[in-house]
């Protein structure tokens, strides 16, 4: 029997049981296809980094004695669709069994499932051996313990207990508390200094030229001569070790802070290595817990970091598989305004957005609070089209794969699922942005004003959003205080805010 095994671009896990022993009857196939470069407009660095990492992975497999067919973007035999390339190999190599690892995206899962069912040979989908939870495990947990709500904190505690992570005894969390969020919400004022960027620099100008020559469209700065993402497991492990040593001790306190001087602050930038499966989430969690046990990092930082991995990351995946494919078309506020032009250039006078969008275009990365409370906040307040916002996020970030991008963008940031994930919309006026960043100092807009030429756009848009959605959001107990504040606002001011918000939304390109 001759088996063909497909490895997708985000399945670069050398520890997968497939690779334990080379086997002459097994062929592996990897492919750089237009199907995958073109389903959304991607940031140039994302395409370069994925292809470069795939090529290294294929080289590693060959060195270990495996038989690999690798179709490059400019290969003449490349049909640029996964099924067409598989058909050609099955025919040319006399394949009589086809196997693939469970894809993380519904789009590919659906395609490969249909493809496999139609094949006249034996087929099998195997686990990708990456996540803590199975696709439907989170849904099963909430069906039993959710009381009708998908509370992340409940799931997170269950994960800690089930996997024995940061536990003192079977049921008692380390330090006696599950969550140290209240210690973790500080603004950063220049101290302590963040560590140097640990990422390696790679020159991929030749690969970039081949991608362009093949006609692939993209946006963002290719920085082709200095791609800075770990491209194989060895680099990812070095990156993880440096993060644990140098940044983790300060991760917690400043995880919500934003600075024009330090885009990375104390974030790990491990998402690309994790989402392409070069790193396993278990080893990341173990490394962080070990730093706590060895007194190299305090509990609030370690707990805050571990919550992102076994809490948020697994929970988000659970939402995706429980809700797809209907989830992708949810849009409870029916927002449909086109993205302003500066989403593609960073060219806006709003200093917070100039930095957050500019950094995304430059680096293919922005950290969580920039994604949520600057760009997402603005998109929701301005009523930007949910599908367009989701496509932008899916394209721009180095770590964006739909299973993790969609619930974060559509659910957490745009509240377009009506509150399945977030107990209230993540929106704010300039006050929050000013408290958590240095963006407002030096901005062309006045963070304190709601009305007038130079008033910060966030302020009028914020109050207008709450006023417009009072019928639904006014019942939300987490917004009671805010709606009380709104009810005390004089009618003339409410009317002025509505007029100002209308004018802002009509002129988004010129903000
Ligand atoms: P750190 O802050 O160092 O966090 C450590 C790790 O925790 C991350 O690498 C990531 O694997 C995990 N993590 C943290 N928060 C989340 C979360 N909310 N969901 C899932 N995993 C999380 N993350 C992606 O991996 N891909 C995306 O496409 C993506 N899109 C997002 C869109 C929006 C609107 C928002 C608000 C968040 C999004 N996130 C996404 C989550 C988060 O912003 C990124 O994981 C994080 O910024 C990656 O940088 P980091 O590795 O330095 O993270
Ligand atoms: Fe952003 Fe408003 Fe602050 Fe300017 S004043 S940086 S637009 S929040």
Short mmCIF file of N, CA and C in Angstrom, two decimals, residues 10-11 13 102-105 127-135 137-138 159 163 274-277 279-282 309-310 312-318 320-321 401 403-404:
data_model
loop_
_atom_site.label_atom_id
_atom_site.label_comp_id
_atom_site.label_asym_id
_atom_site.label_seq_id
_atom_site.Cartn_x
_atom_site.Cartn_y
_atom_site.Cartn_z
N UNK A 10 -0.09 25.33 8.06
CA UNK A 10 -0.09 25.61 9.50
C UNK A 10 -0.01 24.29 10.29
N UNK A 11 0.58 23.28 9.65
CA UNK A 11 0.74 21.98 10.35
C UNK A 11 2.21 21.59 10.41
N UNK A 13 4.41 20.65 12.55
CA UNK A 13 4.68 20.05 13.85
C UNK A 13 5.58 18.82 13.69
N UNK A 102 -6.35 16.86 10.75
CA UNK A 102 -7.56 17.67 10.89
C UNK A 102 -7.23 19.15 10.66
N UNK A 103 -7.82 19.77 9.63
CA UNK A 103 -7.54 21.19 9.41
C UNK A 103 -8.20 22.02 10.51
N UNK A 104 -7.62 23.17 10.80
CA UNK A 104 -8.20 24.04 11.84
C UNK A 104 -9.24 24.99 11.29
N UNK A 105 -9.26 25.17 9.97
CA UNK A 105 -10.22 26.10 9.38
C UNK A 105 -11.37 25.32 8.76
N UNK A 127 -5.72 13.27 13.94
CA UNK A 127 -5.61 14.44 14.81
C UNK A 127 -4.33 15.20 14.48
N UNK A 128 -4.37 16.53 14.67
CA UNK A 128 -3.14 17.31 14.43
C UNK A 128 -2.22 17.26 15.66
N UNK A 129 -2.67 16.67 16.73
CA UNK A 129 -1.87 16.45 17.94
C UNK A 129 -1.28 17.76 18.46
N UNK A 130 -2.09 18.79 18.48
CA UNK A 130 -1.58 20.09 18.91
C UNK A 130 -2.33 20.66 20.11
N UNK A 131 -3.64 20.70 20.04
CA UNK A 131 -4.41 21.42 21.06
C UNK A 131 -4.62 20.59 22.32
N UNK A 132 -4.94 21.29 23.41
CA UNK A 132 -5.32 20.60 24.65
C UNK A 132 -6.68 19.93 24.47
N UNK A 133 -7.58 20.62 23.76
CA UNK A 133 -8.97 20.14 23.67
C UNK A 133 -9.30 19.65 22.26
N UNK A 134 -10.22 18.73 22.18
CA UNK A 134 -10.74 18.31 20.88
C UNK A 134 -11.67 19.39 20.33
N UNK A 135 -11.96 19.33 19.02
CA UNK A 135 -12.79 20.35 18.38
C UNK A 135 -14.09 20.66 19.14
N UNK A 137 -14.92 19.58 22.34
CA UNK A 137 -14.85 19.38 23.80
C UNK A 137 -15.35 20.61 24.59
N UNK A 138 -15.04 21.79 24.09
CA UNK A 138 -15.45 23.01 24.80
C UNK A 138 -16.97 23.14 24.79
N UNK A 159 -9.98 23.88 32.88
CA UNK A 159 -8.74 23.47 32.19
C UNK A 159 -7.57 23.36 33.17
N UNK A 163 -5.94 19.70 33.72
CA UNK A 163 -4.57 19.46 33.26
C UNK A 163 -3.53 19.69 34.36
N UNK A 274 3.14 29.23 17.47
CA UNK A 274 2.09 28.36 18.02
C UNK A 274 1.08 27.97 16.94
N UNK A 275 0.62 28.97 16.19
CA UNK A 275 -0.46 28.68 15.24
C UNK A 275 -0.01 27.85 14.04
N UNK A 276 1.29 27.88 13.74
CA UNK A 276 1.80 27.00 12.68
C UNK A 276 2.25 25.67 13.29
N UNK A 277 2.10 25.55 14.61
CA UNK A 277 2.34 24.29 15.35
C UNK A 277 3.81 23.91 15.47
N UNK A 279 5.50 25.09 17.78
CA UNK A 279 5.51 24.92 19.23
C UNK A 279 4.20 24.28 19.65
N UNK A 280 4.27 23.46 20.70
CA UNK A 280 3.06 22.89 21.25
C UNK A 280 2.64 23.74 22.46
N UNK A 281 1.34 24.02 22.59
CA UNK A 281 0.93 24.86 23.72
C UNK A 281 1.32 24.27 25.07
N UNK A 282 1.41 22.93 25.15
CA UNK A 282 1.78 22.31 26.44
C UNK A 282 3.19 22.71 26.86
N UNK A 309 -3.14 31.05 27.02
CA UNK A 309 -2.90 29.84 26.21
C UNK A 309 -3.94 28.74 26.50
N UNK A 310 -4.05 28.33 27.80
CA UNK A 310 -5.02 27.23 28.02
C UNK A 310 -6.43 27.76 28.18
N UNK A 312 -7.91 31.39 26.90
CA UNK A 312 -8.44 32.05 25.71
C UNK A 312 -8.26 31.27 24.41
N UNK A 313 -7.05 30.75 24.20
CA UNK A 313 -6.77 30.12 22.90
C UNK A 313 -7.65 28.88 22.68
N UNK A 314 -7.79 28.07 23.70
CA UNK A 314 -8.60 26.85 23.54
C UNK A 314 -10.09 27.20 23.50
N UNK A 315 -10.49 28.18 24.30
CA UNK A 315 -11.89 28.61 24.35
C UNK A 315 -12.33 29.14 22.98
N UNK A 316 -11.47 29.98 22.38
CA UNK A 316 -11.77 30.58 21.08
C UNK A 316 -11.96 29.48 20.02
N UNK A 317 -11.09 28.49 20.09
CA UNK A 317 -11.21 27.38 19.14
C UNK A 317 -12.53 26.63 19.36
N UNK A 318 -12.92 26.51 20.63
CA UNK A 318 -14.20 25.84 20.94
C UNK A 318 -15.37 26.62 20.37
N UNK A 320 -15.33 28.58 17.79
CA UNK A 320 -15.28 28.44 16.32
C UNK A 320 -15.96 27.15 15.87
N UNK A 321 -15.56 26.03 16.48
CA UNK A 321 -16.11 24.76 16.00
C UNK A 321 -17.56 24.56 16.42
N UNK A 401 -5.31 32.93 11.45
CA UNK A 401 -5.94 31.78 10.79
C UNK A 401 -7.39 31.83 11.27
N UNK A 403 -9.75 30.11 12.46
CA UNK A 403 -10.29 29.53 13.70
C UNK A 403 -10.04 30.44 14.90
N UNK A 404 -8.96 31.21 14.84
CA UNK A 404 -8.65 32.08 15.99
C UNK A 404 -8.98 33.53 15.69
#
